[in-house]
Short mmCIF file of C-alpha atoms in Angstrom, two decimals:
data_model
loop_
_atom_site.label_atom_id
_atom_site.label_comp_id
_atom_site.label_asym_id
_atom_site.label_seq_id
_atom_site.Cartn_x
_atom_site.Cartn_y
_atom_site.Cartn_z
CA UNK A 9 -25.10 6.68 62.90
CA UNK A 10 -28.56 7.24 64.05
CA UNK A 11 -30.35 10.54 63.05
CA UNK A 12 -33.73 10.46 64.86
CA UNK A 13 -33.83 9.96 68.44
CA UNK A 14 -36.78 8.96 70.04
CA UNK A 15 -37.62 7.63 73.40
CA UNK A 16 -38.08 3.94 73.74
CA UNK A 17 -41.26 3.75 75.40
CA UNK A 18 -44.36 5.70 76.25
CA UNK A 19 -48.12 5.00 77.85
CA UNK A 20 -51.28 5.89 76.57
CA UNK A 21 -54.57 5.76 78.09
CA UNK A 22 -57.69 4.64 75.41
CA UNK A 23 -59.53 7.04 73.74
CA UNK A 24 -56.78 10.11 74.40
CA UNK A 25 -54.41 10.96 71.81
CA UNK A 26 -50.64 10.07 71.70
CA UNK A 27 -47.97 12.26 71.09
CA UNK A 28 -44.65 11.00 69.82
CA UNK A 29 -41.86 13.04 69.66
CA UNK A 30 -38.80 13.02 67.31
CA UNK A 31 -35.52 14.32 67.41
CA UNK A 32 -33.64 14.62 64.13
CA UNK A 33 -31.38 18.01 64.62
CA UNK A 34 -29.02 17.12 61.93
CA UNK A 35 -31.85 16.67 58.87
CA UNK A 36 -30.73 17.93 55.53
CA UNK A 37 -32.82 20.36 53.44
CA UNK A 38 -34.07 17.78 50.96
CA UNK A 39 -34.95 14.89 53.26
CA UNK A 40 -38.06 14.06 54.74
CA UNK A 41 -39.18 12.71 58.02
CA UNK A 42 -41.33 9.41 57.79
CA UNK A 43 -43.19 7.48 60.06
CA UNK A 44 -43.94 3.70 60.26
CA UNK A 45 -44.95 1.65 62.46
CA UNK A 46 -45.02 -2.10 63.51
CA UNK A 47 -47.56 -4.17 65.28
CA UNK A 48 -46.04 -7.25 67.18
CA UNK A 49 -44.11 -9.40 64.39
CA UNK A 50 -45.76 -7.82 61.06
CA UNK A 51 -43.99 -5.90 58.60
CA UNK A 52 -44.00 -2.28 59.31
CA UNK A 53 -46.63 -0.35 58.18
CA UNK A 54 -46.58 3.63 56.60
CA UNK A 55 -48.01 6.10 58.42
CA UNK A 56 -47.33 9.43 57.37
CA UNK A 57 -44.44 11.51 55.86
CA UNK A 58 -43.77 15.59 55.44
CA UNK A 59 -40.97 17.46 54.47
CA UNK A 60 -41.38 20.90 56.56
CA UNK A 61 -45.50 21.69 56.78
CA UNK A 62 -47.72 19.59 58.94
CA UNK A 63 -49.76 16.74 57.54
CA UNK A 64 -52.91 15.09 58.41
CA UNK A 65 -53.91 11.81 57.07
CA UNK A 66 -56.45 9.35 58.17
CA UNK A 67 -54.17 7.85 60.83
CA UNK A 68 -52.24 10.31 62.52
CA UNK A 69 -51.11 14.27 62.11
CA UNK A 70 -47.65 14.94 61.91
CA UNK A 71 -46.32 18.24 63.60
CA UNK A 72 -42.53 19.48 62.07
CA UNK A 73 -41.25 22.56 63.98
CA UNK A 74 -39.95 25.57 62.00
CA UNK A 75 -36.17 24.77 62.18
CA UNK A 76 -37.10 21.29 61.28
CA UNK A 77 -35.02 19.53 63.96
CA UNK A 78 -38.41 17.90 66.07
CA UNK A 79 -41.58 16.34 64.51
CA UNK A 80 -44.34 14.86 66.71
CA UNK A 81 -46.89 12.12 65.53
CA UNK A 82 -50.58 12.30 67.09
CA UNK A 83 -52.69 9.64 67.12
CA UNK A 84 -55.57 11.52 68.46
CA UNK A 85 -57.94 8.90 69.77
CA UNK A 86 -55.50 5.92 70.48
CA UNK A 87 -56.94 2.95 70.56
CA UNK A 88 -55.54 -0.77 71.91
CA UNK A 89 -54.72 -1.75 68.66
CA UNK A 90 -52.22 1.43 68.04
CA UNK A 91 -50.15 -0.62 70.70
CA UNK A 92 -47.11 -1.15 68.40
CA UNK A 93 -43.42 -0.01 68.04
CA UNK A 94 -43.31 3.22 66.07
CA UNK A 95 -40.42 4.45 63.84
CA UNK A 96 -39.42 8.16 62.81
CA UNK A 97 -37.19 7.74 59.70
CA UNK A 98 -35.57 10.70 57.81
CA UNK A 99 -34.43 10.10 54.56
CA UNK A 100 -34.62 12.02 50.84
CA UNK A 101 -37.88 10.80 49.01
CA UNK A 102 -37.05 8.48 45.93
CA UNK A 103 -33.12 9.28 46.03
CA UNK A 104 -31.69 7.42 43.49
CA UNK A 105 -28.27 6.45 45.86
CA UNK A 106 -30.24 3.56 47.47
CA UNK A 107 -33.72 3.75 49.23
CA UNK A 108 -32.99 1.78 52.40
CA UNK A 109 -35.46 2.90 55.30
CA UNK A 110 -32.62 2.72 58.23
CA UNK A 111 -34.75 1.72 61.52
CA UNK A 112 -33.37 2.58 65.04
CA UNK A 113 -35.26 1.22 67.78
CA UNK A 114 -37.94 3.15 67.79
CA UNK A 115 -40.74 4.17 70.24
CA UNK A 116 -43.21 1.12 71.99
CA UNK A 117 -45.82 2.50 72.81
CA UNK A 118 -48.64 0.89 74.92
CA UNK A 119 -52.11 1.91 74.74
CA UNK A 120 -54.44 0.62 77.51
CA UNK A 121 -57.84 0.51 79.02
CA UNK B 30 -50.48 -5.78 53.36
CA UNK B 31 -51.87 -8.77 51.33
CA UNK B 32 -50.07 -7.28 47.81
CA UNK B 33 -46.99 -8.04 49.40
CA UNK B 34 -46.43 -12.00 50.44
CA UNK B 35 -43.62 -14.65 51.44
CA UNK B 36 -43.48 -17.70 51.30
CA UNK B 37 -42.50 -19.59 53.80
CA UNK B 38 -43.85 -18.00 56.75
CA UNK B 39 -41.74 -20.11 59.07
CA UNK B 40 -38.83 -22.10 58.30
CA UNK B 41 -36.40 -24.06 60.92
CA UNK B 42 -33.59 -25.39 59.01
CA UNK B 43 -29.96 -27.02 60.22
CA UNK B 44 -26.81 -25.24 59.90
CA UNK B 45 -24.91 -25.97 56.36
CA UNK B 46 -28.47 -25.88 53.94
CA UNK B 47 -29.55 -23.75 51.71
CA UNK B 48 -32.43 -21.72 52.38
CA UNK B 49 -34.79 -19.60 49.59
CA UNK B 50 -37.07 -17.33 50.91
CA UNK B 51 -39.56 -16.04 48.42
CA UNK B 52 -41.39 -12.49 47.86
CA UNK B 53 -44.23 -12.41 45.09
CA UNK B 54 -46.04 -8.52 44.66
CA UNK B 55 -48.96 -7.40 42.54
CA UNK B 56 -48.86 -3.74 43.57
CA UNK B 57 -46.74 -3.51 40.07
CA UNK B 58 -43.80 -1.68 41.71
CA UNK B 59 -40.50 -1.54 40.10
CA UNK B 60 -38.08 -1.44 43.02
CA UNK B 61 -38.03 -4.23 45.88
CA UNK B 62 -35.79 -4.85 48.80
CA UNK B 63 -35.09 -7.61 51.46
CA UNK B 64 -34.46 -6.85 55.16
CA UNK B 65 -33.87 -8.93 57.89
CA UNK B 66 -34.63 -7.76 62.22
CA UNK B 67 -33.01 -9.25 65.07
CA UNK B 68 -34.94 -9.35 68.03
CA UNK B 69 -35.17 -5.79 69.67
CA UNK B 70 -33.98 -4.45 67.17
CA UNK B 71 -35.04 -2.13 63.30
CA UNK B 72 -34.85 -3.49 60.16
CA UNK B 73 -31.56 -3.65 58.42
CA UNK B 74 -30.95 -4.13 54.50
CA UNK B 75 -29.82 -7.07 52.73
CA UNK B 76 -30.09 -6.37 48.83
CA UNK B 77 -32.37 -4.01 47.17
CA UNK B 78 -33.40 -3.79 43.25
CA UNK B 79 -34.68 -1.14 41.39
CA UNK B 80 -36.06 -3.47 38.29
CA UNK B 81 -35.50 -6.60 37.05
CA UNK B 82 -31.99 -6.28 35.43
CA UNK B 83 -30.80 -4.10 38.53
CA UNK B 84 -29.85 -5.64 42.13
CA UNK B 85 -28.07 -3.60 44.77
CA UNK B 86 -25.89 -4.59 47.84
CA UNK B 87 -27.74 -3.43 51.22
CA UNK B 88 -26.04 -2.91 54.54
CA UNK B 89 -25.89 -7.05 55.42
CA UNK B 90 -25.15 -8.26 52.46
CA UNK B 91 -22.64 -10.63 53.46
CA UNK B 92 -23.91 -14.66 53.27
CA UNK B 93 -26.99 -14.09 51.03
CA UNK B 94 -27.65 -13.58 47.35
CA UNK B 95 -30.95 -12.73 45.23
CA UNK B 96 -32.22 -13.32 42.14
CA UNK B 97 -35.14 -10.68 40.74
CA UNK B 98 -36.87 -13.46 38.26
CA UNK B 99 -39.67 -10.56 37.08
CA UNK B 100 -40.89 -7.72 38.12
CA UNK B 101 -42.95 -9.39 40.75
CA UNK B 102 -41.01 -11.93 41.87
CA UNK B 103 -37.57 -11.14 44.31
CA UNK B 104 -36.00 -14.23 46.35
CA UNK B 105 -33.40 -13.95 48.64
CA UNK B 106 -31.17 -16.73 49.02
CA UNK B 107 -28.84 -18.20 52.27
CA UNK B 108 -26.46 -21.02 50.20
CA UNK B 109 -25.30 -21.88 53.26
CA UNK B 110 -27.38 -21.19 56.31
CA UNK B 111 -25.32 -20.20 60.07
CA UNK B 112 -27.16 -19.72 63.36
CA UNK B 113 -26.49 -16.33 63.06
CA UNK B 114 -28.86 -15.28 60.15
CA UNK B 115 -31.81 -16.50 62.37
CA UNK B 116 -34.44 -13.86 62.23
CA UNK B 117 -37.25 -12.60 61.19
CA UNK B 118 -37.14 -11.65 57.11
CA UNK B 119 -38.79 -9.17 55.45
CA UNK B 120 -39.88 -8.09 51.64
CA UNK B 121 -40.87 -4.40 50.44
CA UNK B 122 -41.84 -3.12 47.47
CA UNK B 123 -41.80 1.26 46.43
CA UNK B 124 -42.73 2.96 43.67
CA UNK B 125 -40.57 6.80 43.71
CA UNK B 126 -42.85 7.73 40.87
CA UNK B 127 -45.84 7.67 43.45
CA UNK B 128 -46.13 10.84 45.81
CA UNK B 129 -45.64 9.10 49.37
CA UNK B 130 -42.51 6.80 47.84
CA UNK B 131 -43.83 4.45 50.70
CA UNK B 132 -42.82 0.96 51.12
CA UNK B 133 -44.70 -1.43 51.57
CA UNK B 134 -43.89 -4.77 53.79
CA UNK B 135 -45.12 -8.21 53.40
CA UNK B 136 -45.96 -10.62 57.12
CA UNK B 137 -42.43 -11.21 57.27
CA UNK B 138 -40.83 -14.73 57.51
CA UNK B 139 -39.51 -16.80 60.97
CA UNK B 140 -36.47 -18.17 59.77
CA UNK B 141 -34.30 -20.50 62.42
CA UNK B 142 -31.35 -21.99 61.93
CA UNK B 143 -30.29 -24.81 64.16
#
């Protein structure tokens, strides 16, 4: 069974910042919420993870909300190469029980001019 | 990521052959994982190991084997290839020890079967 939900597709204009949302209202105490994403064909590519504060890194900032069921990813200057499918994954950080990233289907998003 | 490759990048074989798909890494990670995407759709695991004397059963296991011939080195095998298991392939490498326990994917290969 899924646990993130997230909608399949959003817009973007260049230059303003993209907001992703997340919905994973059944997330366990010791699991983290990770985000990938993946440009055309490639292989997926890390973005950013956190496990209940929010994190910056030099891609995107990653907001959790206090009960930890919603997380939104910011890109804040999207660009057209941030056009890509992205993927919120939740899953306990170097479990021992198998590491398998379980993709749903993700968000396209499409940035344009 | 360029630490992460496959070889071949696209392979059309007929139904009935057998098919190796390599994955070579020099990030120095112990554990290492196949997946394999259908079109539209996320990734989905084949086999995953954790070092060289340990290889796991993934979610898709069924029709493909592996052999983990060093630490580097993880090859995923189809000893009979089916339309079916036409996709695109990919590799990953983690290392839990590190803080982000990210994976990291190599380009992926285009595997057909006729």
């Amino acid at each position: 069974d899924a646990k993130t939900t997230q909608p399949p597709s959003m817009d973007c204009a260049e230059g303003r910042a993209a907001n992703l949302p997340c919905n994973h209202s059944t997330i366990s105490g010791n699991e983290y919420v990770y985000w990938y994403r993946q440009i055309h064909s490639q292989g997926p590519q890390y973005i950013i993870h956190g496990l209940k504060n929010n994190e910056t890194n030099e891609m995107a900032s990653l907001i959790i909300t206090e009960d930890r069921k919603s997380s939104t990813l910011i890109l804040p200057h999207a660009t057209l190469r941030d056009t890509a499918v992205y993927y919120c994954i939740v899953r306990v950080r170097g479990n021992q029980a198998g590491t398998a990233l379980i993709f749903g289907k993700g968000t396209t998003l499409s940035v344009s001019s | 990521d360029a630490d992460v490759t496959q070889t071949p990048r696209n392979r059309i074989t007929k139904t009935g052959k057998r098919i190796m798909l390599e994955c070579s890494q020099t990030k120095g990670h112990d554990r290492m994982y196949w997946y394999r995407q259908d079109p539209g759709l996320g990734l989905r695991l084949i086999y995953y190991s954790f070092d060289v004397k340990d290889i796991n059963k993934g979610e898709i296991s069924d029709g493909y084997s592996v052999s983990r011939q060093a630490q580097a080195k993880f090859s995923l095998s189809l000893e009979s290839a089916i339309p079916n298991q036409t996709a695109l392939y990919f590799c990953a490498t983690s290392d839990p020890g590190q803080g982000t326990d990210t994976q990291y994917f190599g380009p992926g290969t285009r595997l057909t079967v006729l």
